[in-house]
Coordinates of C-alpha atoms in Angstrom, one line a residue:
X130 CA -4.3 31.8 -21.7
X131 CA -4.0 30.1 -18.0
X132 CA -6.9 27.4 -19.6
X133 CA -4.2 26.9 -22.8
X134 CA -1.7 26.4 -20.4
X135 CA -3.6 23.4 -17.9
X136 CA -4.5 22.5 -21.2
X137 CA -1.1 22.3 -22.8
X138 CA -0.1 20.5 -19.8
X139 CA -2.5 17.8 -18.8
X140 CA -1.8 16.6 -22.7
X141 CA 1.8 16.6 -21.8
X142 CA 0.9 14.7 -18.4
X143 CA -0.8 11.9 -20.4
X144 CA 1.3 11.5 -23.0
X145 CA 4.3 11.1 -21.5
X146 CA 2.8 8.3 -18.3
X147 CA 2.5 6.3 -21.3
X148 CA 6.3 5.9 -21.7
X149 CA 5.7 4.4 -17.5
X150 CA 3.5 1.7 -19.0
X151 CA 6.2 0.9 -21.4
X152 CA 8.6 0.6 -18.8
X153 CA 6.5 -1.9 -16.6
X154 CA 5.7 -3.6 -19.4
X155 CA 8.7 -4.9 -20.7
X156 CA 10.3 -5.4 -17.4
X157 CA 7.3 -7.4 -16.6
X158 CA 7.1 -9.2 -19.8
X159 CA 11.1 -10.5 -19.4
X160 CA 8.5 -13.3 -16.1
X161 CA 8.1 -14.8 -19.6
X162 CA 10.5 -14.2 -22.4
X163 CA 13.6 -15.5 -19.7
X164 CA 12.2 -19.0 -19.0
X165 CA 11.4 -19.0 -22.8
X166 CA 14.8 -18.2 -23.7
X167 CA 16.3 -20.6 -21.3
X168 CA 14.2 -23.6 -23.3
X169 CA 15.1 -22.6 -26.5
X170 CA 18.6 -22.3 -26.5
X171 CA 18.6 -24.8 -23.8
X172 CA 20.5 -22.1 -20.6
X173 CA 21.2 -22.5 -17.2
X174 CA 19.6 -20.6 -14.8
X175 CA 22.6 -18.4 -14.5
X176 CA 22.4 -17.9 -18.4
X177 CA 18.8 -17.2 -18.3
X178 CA 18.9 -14.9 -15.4
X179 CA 21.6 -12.2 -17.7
X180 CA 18.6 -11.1 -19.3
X181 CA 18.0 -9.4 -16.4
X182 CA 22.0 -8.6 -16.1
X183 CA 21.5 -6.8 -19.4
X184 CA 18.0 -5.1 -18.5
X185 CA 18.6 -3.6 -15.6
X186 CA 22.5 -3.0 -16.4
X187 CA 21.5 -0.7 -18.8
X188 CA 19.5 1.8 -16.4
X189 CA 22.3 1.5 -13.8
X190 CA 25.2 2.4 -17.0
X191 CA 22.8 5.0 -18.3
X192 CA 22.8 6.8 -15.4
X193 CA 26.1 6.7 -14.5
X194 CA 27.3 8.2 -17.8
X195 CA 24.5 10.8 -17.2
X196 CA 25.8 11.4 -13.1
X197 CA 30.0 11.7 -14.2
X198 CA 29.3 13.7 -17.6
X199 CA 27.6 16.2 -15.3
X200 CA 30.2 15.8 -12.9
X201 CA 33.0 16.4 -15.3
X202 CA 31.1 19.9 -17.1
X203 CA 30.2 20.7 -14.0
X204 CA 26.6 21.1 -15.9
X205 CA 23.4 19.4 -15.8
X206 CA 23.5 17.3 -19.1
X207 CA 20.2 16.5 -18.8
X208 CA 18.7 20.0 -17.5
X209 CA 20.5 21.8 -20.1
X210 CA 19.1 19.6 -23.5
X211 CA 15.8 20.2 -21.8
X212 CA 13.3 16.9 -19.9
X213 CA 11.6 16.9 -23.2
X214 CA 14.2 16.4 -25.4
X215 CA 15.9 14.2 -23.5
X216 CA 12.6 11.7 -23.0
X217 CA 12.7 12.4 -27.1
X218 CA 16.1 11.1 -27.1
X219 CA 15.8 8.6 -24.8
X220 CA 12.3 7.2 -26.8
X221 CA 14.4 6.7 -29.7
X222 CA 17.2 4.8 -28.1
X223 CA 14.5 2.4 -27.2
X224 CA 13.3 2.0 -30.1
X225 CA 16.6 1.7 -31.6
X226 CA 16.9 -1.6 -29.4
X227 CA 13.8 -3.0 -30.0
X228 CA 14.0 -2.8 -33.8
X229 CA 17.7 -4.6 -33.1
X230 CA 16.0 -7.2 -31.7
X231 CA 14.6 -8.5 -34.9
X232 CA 18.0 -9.4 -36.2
X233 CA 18.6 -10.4 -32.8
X234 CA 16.2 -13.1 -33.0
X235 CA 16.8 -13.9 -36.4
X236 CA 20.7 -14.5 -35.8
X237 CA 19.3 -17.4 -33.3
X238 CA 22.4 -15.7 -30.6
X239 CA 21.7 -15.1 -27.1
X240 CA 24.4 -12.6 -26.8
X241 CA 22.7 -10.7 -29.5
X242 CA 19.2 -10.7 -27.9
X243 CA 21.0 -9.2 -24.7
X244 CA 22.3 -6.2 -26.2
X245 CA 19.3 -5.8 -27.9
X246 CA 17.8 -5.6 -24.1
X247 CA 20.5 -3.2 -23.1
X248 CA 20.2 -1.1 -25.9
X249 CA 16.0 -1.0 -25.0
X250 CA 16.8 -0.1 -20.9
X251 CA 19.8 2.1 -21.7
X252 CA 16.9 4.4 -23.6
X253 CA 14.6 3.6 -20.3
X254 CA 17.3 4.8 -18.1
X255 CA 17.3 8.0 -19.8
X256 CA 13.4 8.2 -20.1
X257 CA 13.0 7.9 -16.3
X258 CA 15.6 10.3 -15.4
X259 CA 13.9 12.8 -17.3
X260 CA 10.3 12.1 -17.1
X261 CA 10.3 11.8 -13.2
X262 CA 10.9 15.2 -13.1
X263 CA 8.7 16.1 -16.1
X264 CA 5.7 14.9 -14.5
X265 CA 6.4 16.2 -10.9
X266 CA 6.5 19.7 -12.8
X267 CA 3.4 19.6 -14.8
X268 CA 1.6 21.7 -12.6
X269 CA 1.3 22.5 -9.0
X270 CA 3.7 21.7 -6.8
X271 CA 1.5 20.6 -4.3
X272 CA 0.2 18.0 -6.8
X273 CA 3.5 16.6 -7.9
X274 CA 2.7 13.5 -5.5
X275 CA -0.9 13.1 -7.1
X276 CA 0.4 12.9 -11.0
X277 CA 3.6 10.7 -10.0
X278 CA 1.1 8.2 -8.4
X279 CA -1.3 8.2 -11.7
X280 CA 2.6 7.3 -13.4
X281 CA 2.7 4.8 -11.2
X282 CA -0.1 3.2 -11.5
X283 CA 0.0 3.2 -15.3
X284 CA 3.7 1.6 -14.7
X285 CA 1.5 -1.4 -12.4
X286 CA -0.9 -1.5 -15.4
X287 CA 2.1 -2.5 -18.0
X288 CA 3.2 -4.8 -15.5
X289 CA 0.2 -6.6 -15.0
X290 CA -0.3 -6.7 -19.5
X291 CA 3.9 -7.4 -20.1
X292 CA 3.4 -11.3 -19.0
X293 CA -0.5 -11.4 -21.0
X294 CA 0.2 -9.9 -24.1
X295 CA 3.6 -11.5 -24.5
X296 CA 2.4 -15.4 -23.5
X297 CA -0.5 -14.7 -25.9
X298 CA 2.2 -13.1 -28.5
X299 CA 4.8 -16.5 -28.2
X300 CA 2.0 -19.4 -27.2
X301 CA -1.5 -17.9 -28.4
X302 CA -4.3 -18.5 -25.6
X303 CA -5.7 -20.8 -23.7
X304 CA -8.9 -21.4 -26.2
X305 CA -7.1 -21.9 -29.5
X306 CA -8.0 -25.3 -30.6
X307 CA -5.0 -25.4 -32.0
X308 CA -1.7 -24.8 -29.9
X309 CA 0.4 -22.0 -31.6
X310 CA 4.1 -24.0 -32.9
X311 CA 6.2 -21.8 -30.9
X312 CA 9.2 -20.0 -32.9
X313 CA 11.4 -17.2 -31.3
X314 CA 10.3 -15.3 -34.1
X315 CA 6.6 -14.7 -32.9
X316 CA 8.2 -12.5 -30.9
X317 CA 9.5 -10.4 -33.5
X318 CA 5.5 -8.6 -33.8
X319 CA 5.9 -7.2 -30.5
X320 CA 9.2 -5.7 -31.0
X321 CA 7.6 -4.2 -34.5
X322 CA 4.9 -2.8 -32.6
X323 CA 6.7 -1.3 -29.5
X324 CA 9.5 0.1 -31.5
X325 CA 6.8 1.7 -33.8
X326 CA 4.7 3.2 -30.5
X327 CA 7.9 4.7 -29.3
X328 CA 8.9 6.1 -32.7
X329 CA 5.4 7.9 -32.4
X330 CA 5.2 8.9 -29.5
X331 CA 8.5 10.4 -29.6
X332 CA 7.4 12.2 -32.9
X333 CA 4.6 13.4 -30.9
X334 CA 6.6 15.0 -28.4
X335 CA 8.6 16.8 -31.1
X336 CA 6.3 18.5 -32.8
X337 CA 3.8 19.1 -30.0
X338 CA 3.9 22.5 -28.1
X339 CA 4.6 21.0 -25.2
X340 CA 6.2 23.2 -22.0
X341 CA 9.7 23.7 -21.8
X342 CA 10.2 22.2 -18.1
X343 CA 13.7 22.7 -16.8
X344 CA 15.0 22.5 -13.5
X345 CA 17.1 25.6 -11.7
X346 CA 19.5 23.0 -9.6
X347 CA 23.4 23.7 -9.5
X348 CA 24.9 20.3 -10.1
X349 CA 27.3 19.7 -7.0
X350 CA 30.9 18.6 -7.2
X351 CA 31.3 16.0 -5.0
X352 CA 34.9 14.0 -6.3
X353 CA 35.0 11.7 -3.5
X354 CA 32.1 9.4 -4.4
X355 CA 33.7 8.6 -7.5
X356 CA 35.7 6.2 -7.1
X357 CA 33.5 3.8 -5.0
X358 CA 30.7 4.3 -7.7
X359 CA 33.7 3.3 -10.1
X360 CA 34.4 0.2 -8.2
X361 CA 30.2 -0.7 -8.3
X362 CA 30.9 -0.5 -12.1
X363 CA 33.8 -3.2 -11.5
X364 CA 31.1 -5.5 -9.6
X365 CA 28.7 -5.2 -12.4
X366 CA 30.9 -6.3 -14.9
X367 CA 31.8 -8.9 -12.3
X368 CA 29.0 -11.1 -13.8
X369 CA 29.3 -10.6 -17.1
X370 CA 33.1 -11.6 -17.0
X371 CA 32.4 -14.8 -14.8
X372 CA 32.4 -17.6 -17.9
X373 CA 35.5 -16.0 -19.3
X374 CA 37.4 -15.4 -16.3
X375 CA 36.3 -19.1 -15.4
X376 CA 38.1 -20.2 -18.8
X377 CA 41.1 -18.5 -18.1
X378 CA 41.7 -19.4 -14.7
X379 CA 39.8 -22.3 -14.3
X380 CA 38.3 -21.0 -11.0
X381 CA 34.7 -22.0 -11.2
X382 CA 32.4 -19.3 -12.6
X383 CA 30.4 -19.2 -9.7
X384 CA 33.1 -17.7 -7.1
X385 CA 33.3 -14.5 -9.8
X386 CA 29.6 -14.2 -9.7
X387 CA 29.2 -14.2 -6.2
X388 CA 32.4 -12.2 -5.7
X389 CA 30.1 -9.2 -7.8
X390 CA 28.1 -8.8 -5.1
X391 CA 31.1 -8.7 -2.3
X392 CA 32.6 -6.3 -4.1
X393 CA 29.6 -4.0 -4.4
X394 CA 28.3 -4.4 -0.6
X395 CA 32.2 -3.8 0.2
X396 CA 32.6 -0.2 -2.0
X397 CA 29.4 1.1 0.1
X398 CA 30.2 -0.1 3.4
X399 CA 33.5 1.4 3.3
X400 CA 31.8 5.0 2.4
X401 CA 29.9 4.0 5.4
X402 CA 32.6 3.4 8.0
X403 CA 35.0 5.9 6.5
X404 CA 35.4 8.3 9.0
X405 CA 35.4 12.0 7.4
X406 CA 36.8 15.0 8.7
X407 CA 34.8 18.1 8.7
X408 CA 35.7 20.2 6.5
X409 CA 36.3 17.4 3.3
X410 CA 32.1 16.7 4.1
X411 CA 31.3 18.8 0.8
X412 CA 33.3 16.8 -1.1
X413 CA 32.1 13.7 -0.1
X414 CA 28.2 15.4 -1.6
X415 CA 25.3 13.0 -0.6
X416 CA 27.6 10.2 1.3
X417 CA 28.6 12.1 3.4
X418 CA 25.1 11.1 5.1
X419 CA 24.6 7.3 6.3
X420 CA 21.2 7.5 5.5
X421 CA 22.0 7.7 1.9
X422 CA 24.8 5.3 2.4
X423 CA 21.8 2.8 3.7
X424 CA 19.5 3.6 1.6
X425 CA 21.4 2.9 -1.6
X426 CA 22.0 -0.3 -0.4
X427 CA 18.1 -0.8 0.5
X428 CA 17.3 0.7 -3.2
X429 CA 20.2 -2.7 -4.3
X430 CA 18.7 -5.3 -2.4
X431 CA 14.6 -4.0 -3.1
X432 CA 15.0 -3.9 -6.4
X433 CA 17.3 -7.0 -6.4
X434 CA 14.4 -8.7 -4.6
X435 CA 11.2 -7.6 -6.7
X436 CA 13.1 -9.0 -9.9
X437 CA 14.5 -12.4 -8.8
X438 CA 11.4 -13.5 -7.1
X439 CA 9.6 -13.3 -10.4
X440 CA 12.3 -14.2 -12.8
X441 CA 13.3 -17.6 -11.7
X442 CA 9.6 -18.6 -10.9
X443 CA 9.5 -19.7 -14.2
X444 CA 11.5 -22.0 -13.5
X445 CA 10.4 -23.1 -10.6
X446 CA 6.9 -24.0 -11.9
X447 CA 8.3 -26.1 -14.1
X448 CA 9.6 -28.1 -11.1
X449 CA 7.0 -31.4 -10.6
X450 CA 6.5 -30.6 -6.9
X451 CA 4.9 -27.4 -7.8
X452 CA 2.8 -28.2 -11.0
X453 CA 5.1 -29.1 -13.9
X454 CA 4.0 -26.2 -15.8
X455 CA 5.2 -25.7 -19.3
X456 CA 6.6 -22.0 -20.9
X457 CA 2.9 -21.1 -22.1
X458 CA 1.1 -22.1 -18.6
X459 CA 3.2 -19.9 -16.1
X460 CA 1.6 -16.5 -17.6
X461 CA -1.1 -16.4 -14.9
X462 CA 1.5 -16.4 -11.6
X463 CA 3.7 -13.8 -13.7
X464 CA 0.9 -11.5 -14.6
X465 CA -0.1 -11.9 -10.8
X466 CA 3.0 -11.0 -9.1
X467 CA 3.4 -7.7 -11.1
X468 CA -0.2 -7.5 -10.5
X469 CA 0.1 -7.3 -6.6
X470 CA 2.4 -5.2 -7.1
X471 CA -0.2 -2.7 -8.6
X472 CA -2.5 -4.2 -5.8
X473 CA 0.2 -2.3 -3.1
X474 CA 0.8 1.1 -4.9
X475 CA -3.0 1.4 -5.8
X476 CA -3.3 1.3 -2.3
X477 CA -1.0 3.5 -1.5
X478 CA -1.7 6.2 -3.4
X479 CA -5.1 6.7 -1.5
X480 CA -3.1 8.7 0.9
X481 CA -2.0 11.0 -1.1
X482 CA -5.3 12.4 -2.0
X483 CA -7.4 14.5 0.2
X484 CA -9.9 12.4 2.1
X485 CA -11.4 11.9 5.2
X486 CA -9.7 9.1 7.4
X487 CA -13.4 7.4 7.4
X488 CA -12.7 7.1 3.3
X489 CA -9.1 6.7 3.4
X490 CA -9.9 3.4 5.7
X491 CA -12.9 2.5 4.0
X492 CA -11.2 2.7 0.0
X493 CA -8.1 1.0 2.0
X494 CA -10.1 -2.2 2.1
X495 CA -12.0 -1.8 -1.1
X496 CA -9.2 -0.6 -3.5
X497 CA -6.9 -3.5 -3.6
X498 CA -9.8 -6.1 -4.0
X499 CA -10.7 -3.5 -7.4
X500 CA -7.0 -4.2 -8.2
X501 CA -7.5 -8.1 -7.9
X502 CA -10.3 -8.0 -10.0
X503 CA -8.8 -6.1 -12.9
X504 CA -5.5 -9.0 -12.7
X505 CA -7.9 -11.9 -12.5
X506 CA -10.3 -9.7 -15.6
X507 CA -7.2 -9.3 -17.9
X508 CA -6.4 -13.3 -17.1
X509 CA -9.7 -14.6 -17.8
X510 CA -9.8 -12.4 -21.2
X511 CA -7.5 -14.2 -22.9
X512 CA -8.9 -17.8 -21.5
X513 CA -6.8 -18.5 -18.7
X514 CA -8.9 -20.2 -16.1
X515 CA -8.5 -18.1 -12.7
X516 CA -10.7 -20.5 -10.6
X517 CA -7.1 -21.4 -8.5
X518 CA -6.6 -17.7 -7.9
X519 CA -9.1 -16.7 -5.9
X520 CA -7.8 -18.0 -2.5
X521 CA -4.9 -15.6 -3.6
X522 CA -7.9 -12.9 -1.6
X523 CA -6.3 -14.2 1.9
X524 CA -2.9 -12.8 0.8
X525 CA -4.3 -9.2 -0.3
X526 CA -6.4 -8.9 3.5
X527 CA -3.5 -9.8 5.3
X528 CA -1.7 -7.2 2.8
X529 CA -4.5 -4.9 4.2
X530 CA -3.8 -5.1 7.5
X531 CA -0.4 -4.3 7.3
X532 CA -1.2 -1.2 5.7
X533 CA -3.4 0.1 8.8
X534 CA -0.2 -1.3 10.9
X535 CA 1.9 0.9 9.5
X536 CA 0.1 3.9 9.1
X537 CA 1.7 5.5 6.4
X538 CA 4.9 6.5 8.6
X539 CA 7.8 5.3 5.7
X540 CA 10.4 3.4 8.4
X541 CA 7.4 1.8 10.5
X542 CA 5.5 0.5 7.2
X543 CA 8.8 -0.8 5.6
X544 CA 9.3 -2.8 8.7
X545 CA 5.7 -4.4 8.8
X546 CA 6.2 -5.3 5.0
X547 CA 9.8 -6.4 5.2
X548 CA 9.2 -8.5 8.1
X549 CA 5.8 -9.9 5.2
X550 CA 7.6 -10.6 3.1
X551 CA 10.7 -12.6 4.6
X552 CA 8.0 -14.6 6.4
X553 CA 6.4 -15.0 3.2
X554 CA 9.4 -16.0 1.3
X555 CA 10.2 -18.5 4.1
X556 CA 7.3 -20.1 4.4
X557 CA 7.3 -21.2 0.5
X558 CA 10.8 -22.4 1.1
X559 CA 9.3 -24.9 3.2
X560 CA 6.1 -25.6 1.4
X561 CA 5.6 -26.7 -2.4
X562 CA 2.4 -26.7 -4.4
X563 CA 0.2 -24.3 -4.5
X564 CA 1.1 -22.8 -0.8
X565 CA 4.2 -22.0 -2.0
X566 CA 3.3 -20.5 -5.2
X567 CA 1.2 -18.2 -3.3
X568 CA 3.5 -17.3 -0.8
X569 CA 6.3 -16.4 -2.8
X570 CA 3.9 -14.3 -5.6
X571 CA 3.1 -12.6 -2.3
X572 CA 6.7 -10.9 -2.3
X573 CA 5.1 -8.5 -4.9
X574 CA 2.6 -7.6 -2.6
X575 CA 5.6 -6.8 -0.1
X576 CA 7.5 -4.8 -2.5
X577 CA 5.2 -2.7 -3.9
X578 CA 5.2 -0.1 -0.9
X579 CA 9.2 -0.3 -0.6
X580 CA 10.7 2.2 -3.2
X581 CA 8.7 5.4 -1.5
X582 CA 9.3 4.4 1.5
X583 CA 13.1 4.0 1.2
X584 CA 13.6 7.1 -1.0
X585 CA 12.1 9.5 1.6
X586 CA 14.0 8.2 4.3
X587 CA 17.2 8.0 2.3
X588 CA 17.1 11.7 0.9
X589 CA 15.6 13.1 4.6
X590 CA 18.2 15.9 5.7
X591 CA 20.2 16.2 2.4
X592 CA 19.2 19.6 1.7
X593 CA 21.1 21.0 -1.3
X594 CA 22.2 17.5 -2.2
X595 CA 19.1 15.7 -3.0
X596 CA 19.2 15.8 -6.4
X597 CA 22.5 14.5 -6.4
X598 CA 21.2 11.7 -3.8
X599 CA 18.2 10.7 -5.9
X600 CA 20.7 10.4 -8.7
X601 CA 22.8 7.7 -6.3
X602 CA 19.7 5.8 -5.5
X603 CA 18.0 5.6 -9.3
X604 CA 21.7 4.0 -9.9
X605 CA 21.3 1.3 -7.5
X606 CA 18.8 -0.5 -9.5
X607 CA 21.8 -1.7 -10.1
X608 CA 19.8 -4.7 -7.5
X609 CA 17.9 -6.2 -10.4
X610 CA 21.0 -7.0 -12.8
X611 CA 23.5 -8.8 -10.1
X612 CA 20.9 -10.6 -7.6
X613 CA 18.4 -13.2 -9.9
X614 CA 21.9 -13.8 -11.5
X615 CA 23.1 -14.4 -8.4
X616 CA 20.1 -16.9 -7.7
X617 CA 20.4 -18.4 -10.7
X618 CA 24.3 -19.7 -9.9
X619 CA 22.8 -20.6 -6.7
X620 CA 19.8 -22.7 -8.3
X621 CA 22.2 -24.7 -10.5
X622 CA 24.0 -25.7 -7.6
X623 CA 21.5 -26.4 -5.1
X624 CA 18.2 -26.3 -6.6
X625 CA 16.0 -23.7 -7.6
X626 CA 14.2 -24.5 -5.1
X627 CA 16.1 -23.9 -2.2
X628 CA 17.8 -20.7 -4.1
X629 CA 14.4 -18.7 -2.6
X630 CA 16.8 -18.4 0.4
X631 CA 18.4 -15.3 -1.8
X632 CA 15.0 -13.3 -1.4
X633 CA 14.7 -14.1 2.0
X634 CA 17.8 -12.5 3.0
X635 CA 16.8 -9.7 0.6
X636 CA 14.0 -8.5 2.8
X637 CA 16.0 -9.1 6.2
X638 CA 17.9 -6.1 5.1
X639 CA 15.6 -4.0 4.6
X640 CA 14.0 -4.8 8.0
X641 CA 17.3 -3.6 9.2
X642 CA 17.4 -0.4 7.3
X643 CA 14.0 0.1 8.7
X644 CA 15.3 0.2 12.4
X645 CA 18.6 1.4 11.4
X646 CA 18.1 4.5 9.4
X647 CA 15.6 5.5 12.1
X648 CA 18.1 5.4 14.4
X649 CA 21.2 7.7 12.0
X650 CA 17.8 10.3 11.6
X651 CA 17.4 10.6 14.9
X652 CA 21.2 11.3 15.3
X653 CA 20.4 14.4 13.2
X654 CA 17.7 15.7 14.9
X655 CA 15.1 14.6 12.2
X656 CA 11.9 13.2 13.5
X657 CA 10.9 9.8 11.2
X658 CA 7.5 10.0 12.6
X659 CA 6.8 13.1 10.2
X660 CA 8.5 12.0 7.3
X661 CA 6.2 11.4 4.1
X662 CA 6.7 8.9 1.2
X663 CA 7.6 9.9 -2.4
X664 CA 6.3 8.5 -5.9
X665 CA 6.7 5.2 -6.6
X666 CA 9.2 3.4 -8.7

């Protein structure tokens, strides 16, 4: 019976981390489809960047719907319809999106391809806020970390094949004699096949005997939160508003843009400085802590980073100082920057197995080379020619030595790659070519450690309000829908270019949080030198 069980489980385990390779690989694959889309119906880089808006929108309004329908029954939505069902659910939403985005592309609208995209993460955001959990409780306990790494790394692994499969999909490869004509409606294949794997696999789930994995958690009524998570909602639709508000008033567009992100910074800074009395703490639930209050904002400007670095790239290879590339040429750089960031997380999931510090060091240097090799296999596979990518090797030993630096304490090793990548990002602001390239692709290299190592130190010393904290902090991937936006008003203004400064005051931030969040722990008594990361993102 026990065997049945493991059995019963580890078929559960795999079937549902291939939902975390969907995930990376269509937030990957959008390093592609948004320059594409800003060709061929001729955007700005504001316009092309809402694909993002829409994208990463949806997680951030799927799981606030989730956090105040809990709030208001007072029940656990989610816990109560079961993790499986709700990854069920949540698989068909998805797929629901991706067959709209047939007629999406057929219309020939924009608007209509974005809530195709919304529709598609709105499903995600319901996936990953079941499946998290799902996986952590497949098993033992003390293997939670173990299976939520081999998630991850499947996640890195759709991420490195999004930009591949989806160049090859629009522009064919790079040893057809013939160059494909390229029509939006090669892409309507994909969206065929990855409605028709989530249809399955969500029929899989439904008839499989799979375990019946709930959680025992009390939701906890917290009221005063609300209405500064109601006023993040406001900043959101900030962005979307900004060319009609812009109309109306005849303020330019890009004061309401940037205003989103005052108005978000401002609704969690005032949590932060709000002075609360004593007894109305339980009411204020997770924020009542200012490492939460931090972290959320690190969660914003992390995952704000990771996606604009890599979305308006396109664009700027395109640019004649750094190569002139066309739509069908910039899948290599793409496919690498989600490809460090497998590089990082490969890495860091050595430490969460049980080795000697002899192997540990010795797999720390070997692993992320492995990593390299699969990126620069899956490129040459489909004819790219990665001769120009091997000096990218310097960036991944430097990558190496940071991760010996920090020794897997969460603040200290978010400080070594914070300050990484800020150099990084600075030092292709003031280079172009090839130098540049590199250094900026580097930021996925700097990002890839970040989410663990903000999430432990933002839910440290929350005790019976972690689960309500965690909730806060998957919402703030709210980062990745208002910052490349936010570069992209600042590109058309002043170059995209010199919009890279966006990034670079990304990662200053979070070398603050580093220092600072050390500094609130301490304040409770809560020793950061002891504090281990959690999964990856």
């Amino acid at each position: 019976m026990e065997q049945q069980t493991k059995m019963n489980y580890g078929t559960a385990l795999y079937t549902i981390i291939t939902v975390f390779f969907f995930w990376g690989f269509v937030a990957a694959s959008n390093g592609i489809f948004i320059p594409f889309c800003k060709t061929h119906f001729n955007l700005t880089q504001f316009e092309s960047q809402l694909i993002d808006f829409t994208f990463y929108g949806g997680y951030f309004i799927g799981s606030l719907i989730l956090y105040f329908a809990s709030q208001a029954s007072k029940v656990d939505i989610l816990n109560k319809i079961g993790y499986k069902k709700g990854i069920i659910f949540g698989l068909i939403l998805s797929a629901a999106g991706a067959l709209l985005m047939i007629p999406a592309v057929g219309s020939g609208s924009f608007l209509f391809i974005l809530l195709a995209f919304f529709v598609i993460a709105l499903g995600f955001s319901l996936q990953q806020t079941a499946a998290n959990p799902f996986v952590v409780a497949l098993g033992n306990p003390e293997g939670g970390s173990h299976r939520l790494n081999l998630a991850g790394g499947v996640n890195n692994f759709g991420g490195l094949m999004g930009p591949v499969i989806v160049s090859v999909v629009l522009f064919g490869t790079a040893n057809d004699a013939i160059p494909k004509v390229v029509e939006i409606s090669s892409i309507n294949n994909l969206y065929y096949i990855l409605a028709g794997l989530f249809i399955a696999v969500a029929i899989f789930y439904s008839i499989s005997k799979l375990p019946d994995v709930t959680s025992s958690e009390t939701v906890e009524a917290s009221p005063k939160p609300n209405s500064s998570l109601i006023v993040l909602i406001l900043g959101f639709l900030m962005v979307a508003a900004a060319g009609p508000l812009s109309n109306v008033t005849g303020i330019s567009s890009s004061i309401f843009v940037y205003s989103s992100l005052f108005i978000i910074l401002a609704a969690l800074l005032y949590v932060y400085f709000t002075k609360k009395d004593q007894s109305e703490l339980p009411k204020w639930g997770a924020m009542q802590y200012p490492q939460m209050i931090l972290g959320m904002l690190a969660i914003f400007m992390y995952v704000g980073t990771e996606v604009t670095i890599q979305s308006n790239l396109g664009a700027l290879l395109k640019e004649p100082s750094f190569g002139g590339l066309a739509d069908s040429a910039i899948k290599p750089y793409i496919s690498l920057y989600w490809g460090s960031m497998m590089v990082g997380r490969w890495t860091g999931a050595i430490s969460a197995f049980s080795l000697t510090k002899t192997m540990k060091n010795i797999l720390t240097v070997i692993v992320p080379f492995i990593a390299f090799a699969v990126i620069l296999l899956v490129n040459h596979a489909t004819g790219t020619d990665v001769g120009n990518l091997y000096v990218y090797a310097v960036c991944i030993a430097i990558m190496i030595v940071a991760f010996f630096i920090g020794q897997e304490k969460p603040a200290k090793t978010l400080a070594v790659f914070g300050t990484l990548g800020a150099v990084a990002m600075l030092i292709g602001l003031f280079t172009t070519g090839h130098v540049a390239i590199f250094a900026f692709v580097s930021g996925g290299l700097c990002c890839s450690i970040m989410w663990p190592s903000i999430f432990a130190l933002s839910i440290t010393g929350l005790g019976k309000y972690t689960s309500q904290g965690s909730a806060f902090l998957i919402m703030m991937i709210l980062g990745g829908s208002i910052i490349p936006p936010i570069q992209g008003e600042l590109a058309d203004s002043i170059g995209i270019h010199s919009s890279y400064i966006v990034p670079v005051l990304g990662f200053a931030y979070l070398i603050f949080f580093a220092w600072k969040v050390g500094i609130e722990l301490r304040k409770q008594g809560i020793d950061i030198e002891h504090i281990e990361a959690e999964g990856g993102h």
